[in-house]
Every structure is written in C-alpha cells, then in structure tokens.
PDB file of C-alpha atoms in Angstrom:
ATOM      1  CA  MET A 191     -12.653  -2.798 -33.108  1.00  0.00           C
ATOM      2  CA  ALA A 192      -9.117  -3.961 -32.298  1.00  0.00           C
ATOM      3  CA  LEU A 193      -8.315  -0.484 -30.990  1.00  0.00           C
ATOM      4  CA  THR A 194     -11.395  -0.566 -28.762  1.00  0.00           C
ATOM      5  CA  THR A 195     -10.355  -3.963 -27.386  1.00  0.00           C
ATOM      6  CA  THR A 196      -6.822  -2.736 -26.776  1.00  0.00           C
ATOM      7  CA  LEU A 197      -8.123   0.343 -24.962  1.00  0.00           C
ATOM      8  CA  ALA A 198     -10.487  -1.764 -22.879  1.00  0.00           C
ATOM      9  CA  LEU A 199      -7.667  -4.095 -21.886  1.00  0.00           C
ATOM     10  CA  ALA A 200      -5.401  -1.161 -21.087  1.00  0.00           C
ATOM     11  CA  GLN A 201      -8.047   0.275 -18.756  1.00  0.00           C
ATOM     12  CA  ASN A 202      -8.177  -3.012 -16.830  1.00  0.00           C
ATOM     13  CA  THR A 203      -4.424  -3.204 -16.387  1.00  0.00           C
ATOM     14  CA  PRO A 204      -3.473  -2.504 -12.793  1.00  0.00           C
ATOM     15  CA  PRO A 205      -1.124   0.420 -12.278  1.00  0.00           C
ATOM     16  CA  THR A 206       2.578  -0.297 -11.979  1.00  0.00           C
ATOM     17  CA  THR A 207       4.503   0.304  -8.778  1.00  0.00           C
ATOM     18  CA  ALA A 208       6.063   3.365 -10.404  1.00  0.00           C
ATOM     19  CA  GLN A 209       2.606   4.750 -11.283  1.00  0.00           C
ATOM     20  CA  ILE A 210       1.246   4.106  -7.795  1.00  0.00           C
ATOM     21  CA  VAL A 211       4.227   5.786  -6.185  1.00  0.00           C
ATOM     22  CA  ALA A 212       4.235   8.718  -8.621  1.00  0.00           C
ATOM     23  CA  ASN A 213       0.527   9.358  -7.952  1.00  0.00           C
ATOM     24  CA  GLN A 214       1.059   9.079  -4.222  1.00  0.00           C
ATOM     25  CA  VAL A 215       4.010  11.471  -4.204  1.00  0.00           C
ATOM     26  CA  ALA A 216       2.184  13.931  -6.487  1.00  0.00           C
ATOM     27  CA  ARG A 217      -0.829  13.947  -4.178  1.00  0.00           C
ATOM     28  CA  LEU A 218       1.309  14.417  -1.086  1.00  0.00           C
ATOM     29  CA  THR A 219       3.311  17.141  -2.797  1.00  0.00           C
ATOM     30  CA  LYS A 220       0.106  19.016  -3.519  1.00  0.00           C
ATOM     31  CA  LEU A 221      -1.275  18.516   0.002  1.00  0.00           C
ATOM     32  CA  LEU A 222       1.932  19.149   1.938  1.00  0.00           C
ATOM     33  CA  ASP A 223       4.040  21.247  -0.457  1.00  0.00           C
ATOM     34  CA  LEU A 224       6.887  18.733  -0.471  1.00  0.00           C
ATOM     35  CA  THR A 225      10.299  19.928  -1.609  1.00  0.00           C
ATOM     36  CA  SER A 226      12.087  18.139  -4.436  1.00  0.00           C
ATOM     37  CA  THR A 227      14.354  16.462  -1.864  1.00  0.00           C
ATOM     38  CA  GLN A 228      11.315  15.258   0.088  1.00  0.00           C
ATOM     39  CA  GLN A 229       9.709  14.038  -3.135  1.00  0.00           C
ATOM     40  CA  ALA A 230      12.804  11.971  -3.948  1.00  0.00           C
ATOM     41  CA  SER A 231      12.873  10.506  -0.434  1.00  0.00           C
ATOM     42  CA  ALA A 232       9.144   9.779  -0.516  1.00  0.00           C
ATOM     43  CA  THR A 233       9.536   8.049  -3.872  1.00  0.00           C
ATOM     44  CA  THR A 234      12.201   5.757  -2.410  1.00  0.00           C
ATOM     45  CA  ILE A 235      10.178   5.106   0.749  1.00  0.00           C
ATOM     46  CA  PHE A 236       6.967   4.266  -1.083  1.00  0.00           C
ATOM     47  CA  THR A 237       8.692   2.218  -3.773  1.00  0.00           C
ATOM     48  CA  THR A 238      10.239   0.045  -1.059  1.00  0.00           C
ATOM     49  CA  GLU A 239       6.836  -0.250   0.605  1.00  0.00           C
ATOM     50  CA  GLN A 240       5.000  -1.177  -2.608  1.00  0.00           C
ATOM     51  CA  THR A 241       7.645  -3.753  -3.499  1.00  0.00           C
ATOM     52  CA  SER A 242       7.259  -5.389  -0.085  1.00  0.00           C
ATOM     53  CA  LEU A 243       3.476  -5.264  -0.312  1.00  0.00           C
ATOM     54  CA  ALA A 244       3.474  -6.871  -3.764  1.00  0.00           C
ATOM     55  CA  THR A 245       5.315  -9.885  -2.355  1.00  0.00           C
ATOM     56  CA  VAL A 246       2.990 -10.083   0.640  1.00  0.00           C
ATOM     57  CA  ARG A 247      -0.101  -9.858  -1.590  1.00  0.00           C
ATOM     58  CA  THR A 248       1.130 -12.640  -3.852  1.00  0.00           C
ATOM     59  CA  ASN A 249       1.834 -14.853  -0.854  1.00  0.00           C
ATOM     60  CA  MET A 250      -1.526 -13.926   0.666  1.00  0.00           C
ATOM     61  CA  GLN A 251      -3.393 -14.949  -2.499  1.00  0.00           C
ATOM     62  CA  THR A 252      -1.620 -18.300  -2.454  1.00  0.00           C
ATOM     63  CA  ALA A 253      -2.404 -18.790   1.226  1.00  0.00           C
ATOM     64  CA  ARG A 254      -6.073 -17.910   0.778  1.00  0.00           C
ATOM     65  CA  LYS A 255      -6.399 -20.390  -2.076  1.00  0.00           C
ATOM     66  CA  ALA A 256      -4.783 -23.043   0.109  1.00  0.00           C
ATOM     67  CA  LEU A 257      -7.158 -22.156   2.932  1.00  0.00           C
ATOM     68  CA  GLN A 258     -10.168 -22.483   0.643  1.00  0.00           C
ATOM     69  CA  THR A 259      -8.959 -25.904  -0.514  1.00  0.00           C
ATOM     70  CA  ALA A 260      -8.401 -26.996   3.093  1.00  0.00           C
ATOM     71  CA  ILE A 261     -11.859 -25.784   4.084  1.00  0.00           C
ATOM     72  CA  GLN A 262     -13.503 -27.651   1.215  1.00  0.00           C
ATOM     73  CA  SER A 263     -11.771 -30.873   2.246  1.00  0.00           C
ATOM     74  CA  ASP A 264     -12.251 -30.260   5.991  1.00  0.00           C
ATOM     75  CA  ASP A 265      -8.474 -30.523   6.507  1.00  0.00           C
ATOM     76  CA  THR A 266      -8.278 -28.981   9.973  1.00  0.00           C
ATOM     77  CA  ALA A 267      -4.500 -29.375  10.267  1.00  0.00           C
ATOM     78  CA  THR A 268      -3.916 -27.423   7.058  1.00  0.00           C
ATOM     79  CA  ILE A 269      -6.562 -24.872   8.043  1.00  0.00           C
ATOM     80  CA  GLY A 270      -4.593 -24.176  11.228  1.00  0.00           C
ATOM     81  CA  THR A 271      -1.270 -23.962   9.414  1.00  0.00           C
ATOM     82  CA  VAL A 272      -2.566 -21.687   6.672  1.00  0.00           C
ATOM     83  CA  ALA A 273      -4.467 -19.486   9.128  1.00  0.00           C
ATOM     84  CA  THR A 274      -1.209 -18.956  11.003  1.00  0.00           C
ATOM     85  CA  GLN A 275       0.540 -18.147   7.725  1.00  0.00           C
ATOM     86  CA  ILE A 276      -2.167 -15.587   6.861  1.00  0.00           C
ATOM     87  CA  GLY A 277      -1.684 -14.015  10.281  1.00  0.00           C
ATOM     88  CA  THR A 278       2.061 -13.746   9.689  1.00  0.00           C
ATOM     89  CA  LEU A 279       1.506 -12.220   6.249  1.00  0.00           C
ATOM     90  CA  THR A 280      -0.931  -9.695   7.715  1.00  0.00           C
ATOM     91  CA  GLY A 281       1.775  -8.733  10.201  1.00  0.00           C
ATOM     92  CA  GLU A 282       4.247  -8.295   7.345  1.00  0.00           C
ATOM     93  CA  GLU A 283       1.770  -6.035   5.556  1.00  0.00           C
ATOM     94  CA  VAL A 284       1.269  -3.863   8.635  1.00  0.00           C
ATOM     95  CA  LEU A 285       5.035  -3.726   9.182  1.00  0.00           C
ATOM     96  CA  ALA A 286       5.714  -2.545   5.612  1.00  0.00           C
ATOM     97  CA  GLN A 287       3.004   0.116   5.856  1.00  0.00           C
ATOM     98  CA  ALA A 288       3.995   1.359   9.306  1.00  0.00           C
ATOM     99  CA  THR A 289       7.681   1.457   8.374  1.00  0.00           C
ATOM    100  CA  ALA A 290       6.899   3.550   5.313  1.00  0.00           C
ATOM    101  CA  SER A 291       4.560   5.802   7.303  1.00  0.00           C
ATOM    102  CA  GLY A 292       7.214   6.398   9.934  1.00  0.00           C
ATOM    103  CA  ALA A 293       9.942   7.055   7.388  1.00  0.00           C
ATOM    104  CA  PHE A 294       7.709   9.470   5.479  1.00  0.00           C
ATOM    105  CA  TYR A 295       6.618  11.298   8.621  1.00  0.00           C
ATOM    106  CA  ALA A 296      10.283  11.696   9.621  1.00  0.00           C
ATOM    107  CA  ILE A 297      11.147  13.612   6.424  1.00  0.00           C
ATOM    108  CA  LEU A 298       8.399  16.177   6.999  1.00  0.00           C
ATOM    109  CA  THR A 299       8.926  19.525   8.671  1.00  0.00           C
ATOM    110  CA  SER A 300       6.961  20.103  11.878  1.00  0.00           C
ATOM    111  CA  GLU A 301       4.521  22.292   9.918  1.00  0.00           C
ATOM    112  CA  GLN A 302       4.015  19.535   7.342  1.00  0.00           C
ATOM    113  CA  GLN A 303       3.601  16.939  10.102  1.00  0.00           C
ATOM    114  CA  THR A 304       0.848  19.031  11.662  1.00  0.00           C
ATOM    115  CA  LYS A 305      -0.921  19.343   8.320  1.00  0.00           C
ATOM    116  CA  TYR A 306      -0.423  15.626   7.595  1.00  0.00           C
ATOM    117  CA  GLU A 307      -2.018  14.743  10.928  1.00  0.00           C
ATOM    118  CA  THR A 308      -5.166  16.663   9.960  1.00  0.00           C
ATOM    119  CA  LEU A 309      -5.646  14.772   6.697  1.00  0.00           C
ATOM    120  CA  GLY A 310      -7.673  12.086   8.443  1.00  0.00           C
ATOM    121  CA  PRO A 311      -8.615   8.992   6.457  1.00  0.00           C
ATOM    122  CA  LEU A 312      -7.046  10.336   3.274  1.00  0.00           C
ATOM    123  CA  GLY A 313      -3.561  10.149   4.609  1.00  0.00           C
ATOM    124  CA  GLY A 314      -3.111  11.096   8.207  1.00  0.00           C
ATOM    125  CA  PRO A 315      -2.421   8.828  11.144  1.00  0.00           C
ATOM    126  CA  GLY A 316      -4.975   6.097  11.540  1.00  0.00           C
ATOM    127  CA  GLY A 317      -6.362   6.531   8.039  1.00  0.00           C
ATOM    128  CA  PRO A 318      -5.929   3.892   5.366  1.00  0.00           C
ATOM    129  CA  GLY A 319      -2.260   3.193   5.611  1.00  0.00           C
ATOM    130  CA  GLY A 320      -1.724   6.015   8.042  1.00  0.00           C
ATOM    131  CA  PHE A 321      -0.236   5.204  11.410  1.00  0.00           C
ATOM    132  CA  GLY A 322      -2.170   2.156  12.505  1.00  0.00           C
ATOM    133  CA  GLY A 323      -4.649   2.338   9.646  1.00  0.00           C
ATOM    134  CA  PRO A 324      -5.417  -0.465   7.228  1.00  0.00           C
ATOM    135  CA  GLY A 325      -4.092  -0.579   3.725  1.00  0.00           C
ATOM    136  CA  PRO A 326      -1.232   1.077   1.948  1.00  0.00           C
ATOM    137  CA  HIS A 327      -1.267   4.637   2.982  1.00  0.00           C
ATOM    138  CA  GLY A 328      -4.109   6.958   2.725  1.00  0.00           C
ATOM    139  CA  LEU A 329      -0.933   8.532   1.509  1.00  0.00           C
ATOM    140  CA  GLY A 330      -0.774   5.736  -0.963  1.00  0.00           C
ATOM    141  CA  GLY A 331      -4.331   5.678  -2.068  1.00  0.00           C
ATOM    142  CA  SER A 332      -6.251   2.467  -2.401  1.00  0.00           C
ATOM    143  CA  HIS A 333      -4.632  -0.947  -2.648  1.00  0.00           C
TER     144      HIS A 333
END
C-alpha cells in the first residue's frame, strides 16, 4: 500500500525544469532533425525561458490571490494596483516566451525554419508559445 501511495504521489509531481526542457528538445529534435549543437543551444534557451516563467508564475499566483482578497473586500484601490501588476506579469511572460522563440528560430537552418513554420499550433509561429502565441512554446508543450 505504501508503494501504491508513493507511486500515486510521484505521478502528481509536476515535471522539473530539466524534464520539461529535455522533453521539448527531444520533440523538436525529432520534428526538425536538430544537430547536437542545436540541441545544446535549445536546452540553454529553453532552460532560461522556463526559469523566467517559473518566477512569473509564482508572482502571478500571489497577485491573483491578492486580487481575490481585494475583490471579496471590495477594495477598489487594491484591485486597480493588483490588476496593473497582473498586466505587467503577463507582459513578462510574453517577453520570456517571445525571446526564447526568437533565439530558437535563429539557431535553425532555413530548411528547419520552413518546417518549423508549418508545425502550426504544436510549435510554429502563433501556436502555443510560438511567435505571438499563448503559453510556453508549442515547442515547449503545455504549461
């Protein structure tokens, strides 16, 4: 029974940054035939991105809790302040994702860029995390 509980808990543990990045790079390697040099660069790019996003997400959770508290007490001044903070954090999230997308795109050959652009919502421009898309990279999978 203890083993079953341990396994159940392990399945609910969110993946580490290293696991997220490794999965992302493996998927992109398969899709785009990345070289070992590109894989190393992509690992650095996406690790930096995930580290930035982890900080933003933590701050966003705090801000959303503060917003909920302000809403429940009808504290309009705090609602305005926290809403502005959430907007800033959203901008930071988009910046981290777009910076990583641009850096990744820059390491691709023109042939790989063309293929990457055809990936659509799974990783190309405008997809989740793709250029202008929500979330950490269709390249990066789900958040």
